CSV table of C-alpha atoms in Angstrom, one decimal:
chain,number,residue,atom,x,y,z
A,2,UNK,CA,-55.8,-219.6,-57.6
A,3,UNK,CA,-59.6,-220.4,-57.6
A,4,UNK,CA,-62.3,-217.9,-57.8
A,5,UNK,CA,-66.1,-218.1,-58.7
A,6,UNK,CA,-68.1,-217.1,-61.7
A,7,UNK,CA,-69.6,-214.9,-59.6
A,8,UNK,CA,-66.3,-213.1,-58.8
A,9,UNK,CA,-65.4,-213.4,-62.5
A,10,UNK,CA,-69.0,-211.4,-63.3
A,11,UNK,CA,-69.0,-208.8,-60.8
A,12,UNK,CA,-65.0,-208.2,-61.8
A,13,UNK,CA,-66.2,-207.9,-65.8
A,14,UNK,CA,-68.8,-205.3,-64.5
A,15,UNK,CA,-66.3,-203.2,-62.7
A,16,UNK,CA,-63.6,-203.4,-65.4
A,17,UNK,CA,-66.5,-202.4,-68.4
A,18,UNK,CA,-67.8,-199.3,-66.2
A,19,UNK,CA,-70.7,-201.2,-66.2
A,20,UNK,CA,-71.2,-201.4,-62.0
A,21,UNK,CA,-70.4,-199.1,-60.7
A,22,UNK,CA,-70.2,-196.2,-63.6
A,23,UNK,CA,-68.1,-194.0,-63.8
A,24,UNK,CA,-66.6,-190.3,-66.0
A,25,UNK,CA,-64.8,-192.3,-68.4
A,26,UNK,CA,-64.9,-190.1,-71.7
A,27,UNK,CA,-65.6,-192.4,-75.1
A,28,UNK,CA,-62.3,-193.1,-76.1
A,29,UNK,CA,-61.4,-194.5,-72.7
A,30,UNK,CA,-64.8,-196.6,-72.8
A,31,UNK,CA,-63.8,-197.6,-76.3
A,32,UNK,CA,-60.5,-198.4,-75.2
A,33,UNK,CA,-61.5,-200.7,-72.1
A,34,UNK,CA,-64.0,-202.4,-74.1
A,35,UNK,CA,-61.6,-203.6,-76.7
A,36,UNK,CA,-63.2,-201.7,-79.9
A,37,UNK,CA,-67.3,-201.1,-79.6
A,38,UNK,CA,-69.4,-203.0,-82.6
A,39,UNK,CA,-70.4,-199.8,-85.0
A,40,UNK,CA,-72.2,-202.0,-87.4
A,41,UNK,CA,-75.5,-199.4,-86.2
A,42,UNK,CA,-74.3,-196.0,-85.2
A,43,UNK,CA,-76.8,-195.6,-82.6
A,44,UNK,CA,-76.2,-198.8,-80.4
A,45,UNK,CA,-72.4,-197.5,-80.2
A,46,UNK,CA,-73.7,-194.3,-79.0
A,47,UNK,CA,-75.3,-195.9,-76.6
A,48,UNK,CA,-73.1,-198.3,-75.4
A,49,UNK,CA,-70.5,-195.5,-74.2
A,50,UNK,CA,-73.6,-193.5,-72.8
A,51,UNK,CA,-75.4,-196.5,-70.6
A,52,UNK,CA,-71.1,-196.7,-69.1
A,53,UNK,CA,-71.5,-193.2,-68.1
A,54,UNK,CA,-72.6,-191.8,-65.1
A,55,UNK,CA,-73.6,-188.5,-66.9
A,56,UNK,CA,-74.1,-189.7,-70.3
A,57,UNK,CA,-72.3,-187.2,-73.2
A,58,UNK,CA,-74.9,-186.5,-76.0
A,59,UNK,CA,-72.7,-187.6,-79.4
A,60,UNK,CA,-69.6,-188.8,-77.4
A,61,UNK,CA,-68.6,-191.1,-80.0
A,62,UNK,CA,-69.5,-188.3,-83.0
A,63,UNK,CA,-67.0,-185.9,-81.4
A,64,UNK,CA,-64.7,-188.2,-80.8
A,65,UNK,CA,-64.7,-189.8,-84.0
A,66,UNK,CA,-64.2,-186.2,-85.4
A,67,UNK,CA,-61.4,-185.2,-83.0
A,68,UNK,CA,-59.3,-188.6,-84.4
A,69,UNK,CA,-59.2,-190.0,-80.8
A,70,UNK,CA,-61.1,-192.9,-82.5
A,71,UNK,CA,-61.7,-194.6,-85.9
A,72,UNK,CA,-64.5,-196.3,-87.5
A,73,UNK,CA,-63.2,-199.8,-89.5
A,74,UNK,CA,-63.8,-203.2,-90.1
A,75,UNK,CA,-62.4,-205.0,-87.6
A,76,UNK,CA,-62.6,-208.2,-85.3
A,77,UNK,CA,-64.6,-210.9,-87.0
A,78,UNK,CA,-65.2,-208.4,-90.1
A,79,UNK,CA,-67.8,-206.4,-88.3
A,80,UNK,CA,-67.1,-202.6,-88.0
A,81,UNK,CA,-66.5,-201.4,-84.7
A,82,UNK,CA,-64.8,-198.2,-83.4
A,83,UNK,CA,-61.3,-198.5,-82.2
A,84,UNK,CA,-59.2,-195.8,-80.4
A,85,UNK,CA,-57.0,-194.4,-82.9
A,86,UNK,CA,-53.3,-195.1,-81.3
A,87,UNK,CA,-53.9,-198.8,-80.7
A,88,UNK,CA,-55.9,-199.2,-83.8
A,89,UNK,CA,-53.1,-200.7,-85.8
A,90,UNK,CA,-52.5,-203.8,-83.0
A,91,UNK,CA,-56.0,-204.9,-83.2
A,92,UNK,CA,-55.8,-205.0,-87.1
A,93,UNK,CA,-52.3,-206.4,-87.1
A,94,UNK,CA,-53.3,-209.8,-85.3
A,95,UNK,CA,-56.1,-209.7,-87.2
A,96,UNK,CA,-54.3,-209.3,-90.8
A,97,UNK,CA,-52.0,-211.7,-89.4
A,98,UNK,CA,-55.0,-214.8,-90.2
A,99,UNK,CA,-54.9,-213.6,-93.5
A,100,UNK,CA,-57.7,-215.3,-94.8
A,101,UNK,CA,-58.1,-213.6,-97.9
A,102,UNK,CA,-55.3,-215.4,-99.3
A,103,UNK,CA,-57.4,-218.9,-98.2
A,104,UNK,CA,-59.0,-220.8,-101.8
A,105,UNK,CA,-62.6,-220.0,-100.2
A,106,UNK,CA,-62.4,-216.7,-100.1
A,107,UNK,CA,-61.6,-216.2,-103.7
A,108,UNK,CA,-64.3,-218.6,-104.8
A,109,UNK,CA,-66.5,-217.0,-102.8
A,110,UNK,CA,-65.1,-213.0,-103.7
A,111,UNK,CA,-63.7,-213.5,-106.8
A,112,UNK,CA,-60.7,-212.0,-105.9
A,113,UNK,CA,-56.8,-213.2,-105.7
A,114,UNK,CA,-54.1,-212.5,-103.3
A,115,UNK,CA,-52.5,-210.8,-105.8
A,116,UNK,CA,-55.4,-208.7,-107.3
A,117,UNK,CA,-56.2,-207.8,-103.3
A,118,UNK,CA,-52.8,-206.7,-103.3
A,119,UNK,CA,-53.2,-204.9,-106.4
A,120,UNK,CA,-56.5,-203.0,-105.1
A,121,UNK,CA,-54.9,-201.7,-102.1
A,122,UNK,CA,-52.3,-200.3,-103.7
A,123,UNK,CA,-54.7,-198.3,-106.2
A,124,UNK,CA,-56.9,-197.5,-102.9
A,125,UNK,CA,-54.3,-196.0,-101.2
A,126,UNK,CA,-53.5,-193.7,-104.0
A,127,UNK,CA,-57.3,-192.8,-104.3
A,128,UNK,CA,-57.3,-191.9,-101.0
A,129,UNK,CA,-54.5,-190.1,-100.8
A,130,UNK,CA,-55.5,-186.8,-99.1
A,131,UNK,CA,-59.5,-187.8,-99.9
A,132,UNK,CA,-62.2,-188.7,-98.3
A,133,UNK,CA,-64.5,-190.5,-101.0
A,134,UNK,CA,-68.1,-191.8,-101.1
A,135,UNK,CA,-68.5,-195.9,-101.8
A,136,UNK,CA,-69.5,-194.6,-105.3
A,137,UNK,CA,-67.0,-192.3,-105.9
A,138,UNK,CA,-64.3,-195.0,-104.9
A,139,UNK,CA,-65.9,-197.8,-106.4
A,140,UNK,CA,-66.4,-195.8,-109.9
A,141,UNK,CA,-63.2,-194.9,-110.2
A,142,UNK,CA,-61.8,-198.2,-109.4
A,143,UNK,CA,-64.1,-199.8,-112.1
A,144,UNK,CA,-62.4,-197.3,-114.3
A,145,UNK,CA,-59.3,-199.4,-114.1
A,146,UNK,CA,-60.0,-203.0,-116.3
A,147,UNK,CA,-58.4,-205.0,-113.6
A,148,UNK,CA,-61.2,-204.2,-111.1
A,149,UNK,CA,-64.0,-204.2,-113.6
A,150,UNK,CA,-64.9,-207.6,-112.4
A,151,UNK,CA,-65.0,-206.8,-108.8
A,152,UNK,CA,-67.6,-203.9,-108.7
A,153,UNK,CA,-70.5,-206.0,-107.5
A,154,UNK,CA,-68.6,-206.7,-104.9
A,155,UNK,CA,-67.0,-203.5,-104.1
A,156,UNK,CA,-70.8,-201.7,-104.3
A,157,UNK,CA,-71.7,-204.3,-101.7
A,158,UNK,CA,-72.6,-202.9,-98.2
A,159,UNK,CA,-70.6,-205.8,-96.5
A,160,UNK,CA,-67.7,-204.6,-98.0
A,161,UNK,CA,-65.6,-207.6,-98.2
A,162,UNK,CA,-62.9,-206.8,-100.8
A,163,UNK,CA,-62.1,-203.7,-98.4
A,164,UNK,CA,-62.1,-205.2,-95.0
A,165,UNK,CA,-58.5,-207.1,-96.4
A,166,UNK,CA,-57.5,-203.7,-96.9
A,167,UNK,CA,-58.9,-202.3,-93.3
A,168,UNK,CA,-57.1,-205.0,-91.8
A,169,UNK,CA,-53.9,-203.9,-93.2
A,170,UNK,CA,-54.3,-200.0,-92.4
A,171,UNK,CA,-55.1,-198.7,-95.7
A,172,UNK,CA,-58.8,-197.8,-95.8
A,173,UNK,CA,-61.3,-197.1,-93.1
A,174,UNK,CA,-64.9,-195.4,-92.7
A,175,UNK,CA,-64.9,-191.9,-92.9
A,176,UNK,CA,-67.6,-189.0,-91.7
A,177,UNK,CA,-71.1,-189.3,-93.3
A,178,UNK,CA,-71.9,-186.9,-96.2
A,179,UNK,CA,-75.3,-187.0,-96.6
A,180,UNK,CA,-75.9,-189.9,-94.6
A,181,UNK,CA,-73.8,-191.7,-97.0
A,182,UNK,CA,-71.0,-193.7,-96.1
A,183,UNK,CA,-67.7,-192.2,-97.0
A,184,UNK,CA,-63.7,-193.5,-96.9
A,185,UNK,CA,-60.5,-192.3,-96.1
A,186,UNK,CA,-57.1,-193.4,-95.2
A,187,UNK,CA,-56.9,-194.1,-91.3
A,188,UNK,CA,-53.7,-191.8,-91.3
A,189,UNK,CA,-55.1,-189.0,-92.9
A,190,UNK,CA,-58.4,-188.8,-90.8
A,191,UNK,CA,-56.4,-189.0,-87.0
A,192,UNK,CA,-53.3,-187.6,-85.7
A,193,UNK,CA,-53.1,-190.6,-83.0
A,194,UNK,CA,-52.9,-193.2,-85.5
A,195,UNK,CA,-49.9,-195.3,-85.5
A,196,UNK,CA,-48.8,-197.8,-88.2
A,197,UNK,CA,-49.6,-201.5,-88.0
A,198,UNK,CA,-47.4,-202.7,-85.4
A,199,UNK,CA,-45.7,-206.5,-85.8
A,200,UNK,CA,-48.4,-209.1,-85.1
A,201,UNK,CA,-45.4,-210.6,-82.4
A,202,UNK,CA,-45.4,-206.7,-80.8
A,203,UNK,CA,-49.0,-206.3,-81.2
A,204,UNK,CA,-49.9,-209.5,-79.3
A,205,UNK,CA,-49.1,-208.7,-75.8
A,206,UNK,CA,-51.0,-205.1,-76.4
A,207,UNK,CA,-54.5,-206.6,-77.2
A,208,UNK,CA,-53.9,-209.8,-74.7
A,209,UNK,CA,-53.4,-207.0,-72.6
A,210,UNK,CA,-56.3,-205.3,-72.7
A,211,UNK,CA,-58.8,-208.3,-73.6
A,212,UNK,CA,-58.0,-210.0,-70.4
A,213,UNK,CA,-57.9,-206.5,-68.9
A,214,UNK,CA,-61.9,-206.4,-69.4
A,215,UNK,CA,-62.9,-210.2,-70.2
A,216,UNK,CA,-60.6,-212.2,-68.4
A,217,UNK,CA,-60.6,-215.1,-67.2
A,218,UNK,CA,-60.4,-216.1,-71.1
A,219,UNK,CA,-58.6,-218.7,-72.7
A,220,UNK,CA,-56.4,-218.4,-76.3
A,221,UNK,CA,-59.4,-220.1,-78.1
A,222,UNK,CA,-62.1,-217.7,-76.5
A,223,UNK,CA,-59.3,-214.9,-77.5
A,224,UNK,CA,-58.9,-216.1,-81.2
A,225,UNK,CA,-63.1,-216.4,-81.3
A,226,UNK,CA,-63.7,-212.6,-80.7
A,227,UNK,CA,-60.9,-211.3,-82.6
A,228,UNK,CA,-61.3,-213.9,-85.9
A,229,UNK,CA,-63.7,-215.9,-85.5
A,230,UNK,CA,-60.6,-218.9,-85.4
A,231,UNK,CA,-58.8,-218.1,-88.0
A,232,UNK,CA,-55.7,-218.3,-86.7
A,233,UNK,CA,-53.7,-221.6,-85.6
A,234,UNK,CA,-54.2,-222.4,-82.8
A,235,UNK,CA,-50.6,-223.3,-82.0
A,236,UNK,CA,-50.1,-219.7,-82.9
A,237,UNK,CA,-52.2,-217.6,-80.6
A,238,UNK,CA,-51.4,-220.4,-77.5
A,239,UNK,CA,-47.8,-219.0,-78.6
A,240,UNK,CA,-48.9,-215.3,-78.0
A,241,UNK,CA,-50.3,-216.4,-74.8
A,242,UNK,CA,-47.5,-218.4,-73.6
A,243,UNK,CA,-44.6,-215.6,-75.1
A,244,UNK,CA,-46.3,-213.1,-72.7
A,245,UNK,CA,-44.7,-215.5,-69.5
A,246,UNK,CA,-45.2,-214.1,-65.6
A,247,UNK,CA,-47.1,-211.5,-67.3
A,248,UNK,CA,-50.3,-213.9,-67.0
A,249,UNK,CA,-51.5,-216.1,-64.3
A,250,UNK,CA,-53.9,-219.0,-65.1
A,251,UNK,CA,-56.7,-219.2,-62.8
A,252,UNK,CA,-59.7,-221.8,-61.7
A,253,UNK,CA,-63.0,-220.9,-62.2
A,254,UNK,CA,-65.1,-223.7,-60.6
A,255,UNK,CA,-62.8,-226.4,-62.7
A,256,UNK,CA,-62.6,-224.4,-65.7
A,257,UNK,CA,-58.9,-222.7,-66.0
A,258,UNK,CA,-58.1,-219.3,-68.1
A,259,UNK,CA,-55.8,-216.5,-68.0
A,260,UNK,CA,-55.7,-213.3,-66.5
A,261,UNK,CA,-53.0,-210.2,-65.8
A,262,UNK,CA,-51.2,-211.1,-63.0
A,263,UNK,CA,-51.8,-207.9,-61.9
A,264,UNK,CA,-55.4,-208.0,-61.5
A,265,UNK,CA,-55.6,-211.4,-59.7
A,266,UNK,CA,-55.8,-210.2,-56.2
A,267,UNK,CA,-58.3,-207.5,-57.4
A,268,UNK,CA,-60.6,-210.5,-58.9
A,269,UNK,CA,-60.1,-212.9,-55.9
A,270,UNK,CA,-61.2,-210.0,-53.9
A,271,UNK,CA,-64.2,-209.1,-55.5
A,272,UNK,CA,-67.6,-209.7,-53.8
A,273,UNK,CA,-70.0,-211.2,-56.4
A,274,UNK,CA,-72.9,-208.0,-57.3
A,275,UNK,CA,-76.5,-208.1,-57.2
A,276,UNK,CA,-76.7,-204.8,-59.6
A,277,UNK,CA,-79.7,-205.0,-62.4
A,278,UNK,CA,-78.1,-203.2,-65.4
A,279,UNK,CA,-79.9,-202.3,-69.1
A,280,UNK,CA,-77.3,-202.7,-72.0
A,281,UNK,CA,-77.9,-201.9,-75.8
A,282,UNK,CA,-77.8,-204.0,-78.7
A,283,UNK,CA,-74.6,-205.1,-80.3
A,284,UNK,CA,-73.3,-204.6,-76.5
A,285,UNK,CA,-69.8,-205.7,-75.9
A,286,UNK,CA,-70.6,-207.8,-72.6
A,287,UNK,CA,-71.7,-210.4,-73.8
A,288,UNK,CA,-70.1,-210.1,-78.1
A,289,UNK,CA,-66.3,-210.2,-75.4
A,290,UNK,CA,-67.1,-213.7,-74.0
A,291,UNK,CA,-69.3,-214.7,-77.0
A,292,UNK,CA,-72.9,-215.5,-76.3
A,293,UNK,CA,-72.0,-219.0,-76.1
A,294,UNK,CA,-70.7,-218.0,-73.0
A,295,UNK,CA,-73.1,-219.7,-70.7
A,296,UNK,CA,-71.6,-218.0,-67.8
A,297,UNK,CA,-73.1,-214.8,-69.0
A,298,UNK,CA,-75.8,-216.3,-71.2
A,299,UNK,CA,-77.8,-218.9,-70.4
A,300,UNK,CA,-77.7,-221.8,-73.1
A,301,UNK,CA,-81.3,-222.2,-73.5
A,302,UNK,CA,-81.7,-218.4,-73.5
A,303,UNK,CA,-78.9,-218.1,-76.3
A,304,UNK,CA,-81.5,-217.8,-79.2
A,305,UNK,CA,-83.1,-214.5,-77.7
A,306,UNK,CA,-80.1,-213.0,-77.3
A,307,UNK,CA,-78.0,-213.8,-80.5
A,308,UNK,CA,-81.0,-213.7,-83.4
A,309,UNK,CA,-81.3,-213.9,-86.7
A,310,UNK,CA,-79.2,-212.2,-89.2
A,311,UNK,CA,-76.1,-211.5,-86.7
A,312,UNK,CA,-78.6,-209.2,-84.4
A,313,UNK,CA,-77.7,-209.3,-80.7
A,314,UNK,CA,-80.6,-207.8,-78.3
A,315,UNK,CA,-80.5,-205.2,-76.0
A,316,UNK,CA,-80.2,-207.0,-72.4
A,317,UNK,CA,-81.3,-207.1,-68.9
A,318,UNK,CA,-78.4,-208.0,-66.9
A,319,UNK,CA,-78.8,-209.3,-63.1
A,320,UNK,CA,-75.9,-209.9,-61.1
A,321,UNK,CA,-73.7,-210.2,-64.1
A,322,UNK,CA,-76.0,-212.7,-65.9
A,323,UNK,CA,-78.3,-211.9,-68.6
A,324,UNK,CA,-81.9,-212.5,-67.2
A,325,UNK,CA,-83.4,-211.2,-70.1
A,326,UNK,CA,-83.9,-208.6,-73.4
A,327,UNK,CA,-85.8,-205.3,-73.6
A,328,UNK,CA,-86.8,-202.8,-76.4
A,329,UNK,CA,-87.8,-199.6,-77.0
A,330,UNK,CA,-91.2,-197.9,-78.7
A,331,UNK,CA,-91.7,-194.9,-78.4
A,332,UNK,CA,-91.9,-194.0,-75.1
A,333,UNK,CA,-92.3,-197.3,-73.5
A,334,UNK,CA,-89.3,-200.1,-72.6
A,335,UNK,CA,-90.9,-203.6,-72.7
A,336,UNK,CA,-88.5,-206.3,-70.4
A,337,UNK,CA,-89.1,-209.6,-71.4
A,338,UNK,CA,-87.4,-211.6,-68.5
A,339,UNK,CA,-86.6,-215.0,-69.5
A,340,UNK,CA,-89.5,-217.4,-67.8
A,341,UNK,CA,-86.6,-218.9,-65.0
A,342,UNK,CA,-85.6,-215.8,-64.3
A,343,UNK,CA,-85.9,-213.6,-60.5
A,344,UNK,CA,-87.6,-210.7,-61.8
A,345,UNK,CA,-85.5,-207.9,-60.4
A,346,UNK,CA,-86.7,-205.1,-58.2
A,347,UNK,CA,-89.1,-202.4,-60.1
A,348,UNK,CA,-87.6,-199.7,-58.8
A,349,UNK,CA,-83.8,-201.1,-60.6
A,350,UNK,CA,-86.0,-201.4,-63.6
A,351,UNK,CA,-87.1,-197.9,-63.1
A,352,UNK,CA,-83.7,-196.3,-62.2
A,353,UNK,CA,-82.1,-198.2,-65.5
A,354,UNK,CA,-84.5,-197.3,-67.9
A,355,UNK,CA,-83.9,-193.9,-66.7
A,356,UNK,CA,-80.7,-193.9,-68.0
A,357,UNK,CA,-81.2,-195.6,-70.9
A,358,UNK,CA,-83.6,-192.1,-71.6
A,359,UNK,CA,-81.1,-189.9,-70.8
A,360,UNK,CA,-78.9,-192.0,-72.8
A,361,UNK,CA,-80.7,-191.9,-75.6
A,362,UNK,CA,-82.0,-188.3,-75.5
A,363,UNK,CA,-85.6,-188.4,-74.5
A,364,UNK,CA,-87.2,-187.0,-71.7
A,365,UNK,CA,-88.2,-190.6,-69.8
A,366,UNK,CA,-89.7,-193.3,-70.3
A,367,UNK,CA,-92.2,-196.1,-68.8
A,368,UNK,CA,-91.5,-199.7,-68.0
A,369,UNK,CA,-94.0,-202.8,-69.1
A,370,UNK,CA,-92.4,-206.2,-68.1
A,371,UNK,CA,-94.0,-208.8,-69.9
């Protein structure tokens, strides 16, 4: 079957509640979008409230209280917010890399398969029917001489002695106290949560649902988002190929990928869109596909987007493509279109940053496009 990019784009846009939006609550947002990067609390916010066409003040905040979703350290170590019954596949295939057991990670964490075993053992019984601060956690761990030599790294933000943990269901982020960060047991914190499934079980769920809102996608695009390619490669072309007539393979103007069979007469139906959209930072458009997807962004454009220090930029999207970034102060969104791009209709502008007010919680805002 051959389809366009622009068929591809406009399909991505339907299937994120991105054009048209919709009355999706977060969880269901959440769970379309394959997890939403949490690294900044606000941009997640925002990312469920820009998909809705009546944004819900805190959506994520109530939600994340009500267990339908956690907060953990997920695909490519990053924290994003998963919804609580399907949490456990994600962080199955992702435990499945283990690459805390590789040489470089304990030269560069100082910590052995065996003593990460170790500390998740003692963190689980820490957390046992607790919710603890990083310093509470961390001090008590330090109490014990076999993690004495860790505690740099365990008071570190990054948190890279727990994400091993996260990845194998034993810690995650719990509610703030006092604007600090807190811990907790994933089981203890939701009713919906379900234990780490089989990475062979848990494949065909987050396939599933990755082509279901980035498809087409290919296992090495697949393996990018969730691990940065830490997997073999024979292994996750397995997954793909274990999951048989369940997936079609597809050409997109001579490049092939994979999508649900069941959504490829819905994708070579779809007319390409001329919507103009405004997305947040951290936005899972374009950290699905990777911003070295040059079918969403283009190559030479790449740098304004993805910047320094792992910071992705709010974005102007146009037709499915990103035509540009945008920022907020104060009461003013600045547009910077990139210098080939159409510059869209003011009145789109207008009608998006709109949103993005309401979104946010203020009472409007004024466009400047530079």
């Amino acid at each position: 079957m051959k389809i366009t990019r622009e068929q591809v784009l406009a399909w991505r846009l339907r299937r994120q509640f991105v054009d048209p939006r919709g009355e999706a609550s977060a969880g269901e947002i959440v769970g379309r979008l394959c997890g939403v990067q949490a690294q900044v609390a606000s941009a997640a916010e925002l990312a469920v409230g820009l998909r809705q066409r009546t944004p819900e003040a805190d959506a994520v905040t109530r939600a994340l209280a009500d267990g339908t979703l956690v907060k953990t350290w997920a695909m490519r170590g990053t924290l994003h917010l998963l919804p609580a019954e399907v949490a456990g596949a994600y962080l199955s295939l992702i435990a499945a890399a283990r690459i805390w057991v590789k040489p470089a990670w304990k030269r560069a964490f100082g910590a052995s398969p065996e003593e990460i075993d170790a500390l998740g053992e003692a963190v689980s019984a820490l957390l046992d029917g607790a919710v603890l601060t990083r310093d509470e956690l961390v001090r008590r761990l330090a109490e014990d001489r076999r993690f004495a030599a860790m505690e740099e790294h365990l008071r570190s933000s990054w948190g890279m002695l727990f994400k091993p943990l996260a990845w194998q269901g034993i810690i995650c982020h719990g509610p703030k106290q006092g604007g600090k960060a807190t811990f907790a047991r994933p089981a203890s914190l939701s009713p919906r949560w379900r234990d780490l499934p089989d990475p062979e079980e848990a494949a065909p769920i987050v396939i599933s649902a990755y082509l279901g809102a980035y498809g087409p996608a290919t296992p090495e695009t697949f393996d990018g988002w969730l691990a940065s390619h830490s997997h073999r490669k024979t292994t996750v072309r397995r997954w793909f190929a274990d999951m048989g007539d369940r997936l079609i393979e597809v050409d997109v103007e001579g490049a092939t990928g994979y999508v649900l069979t069941e959504h490829a007469d819905e994708l070579a139906r779809c007319e390409p869109s001329a919507s103009v959209r405004l997305l947040g930072s951290f936005d899972q458009y374009v950290l699905g596909p990777g911003t070295k997807d040059t079918w969403v962004v283009p190559a030479e454009h790449r740098a304004k987007v993805s910047r320094t220090a792992g910071w992705i930029s709010p974005i102007v999207v146009v037709g499915g493509r990103v035509a540009g970034t945008w920022e907020l102060d104060k009461d003013t969104l600045a547009v910077s279109l990139f210098p080939d791009a159409e510059r869209p209709p003011m009145d789109a502008l207008e009608a998006e940053a709109a949103h993005v007010a309401q979104a946010s919680g203020l009472s409007e805002v004024k466009v400047r496009v530079a």
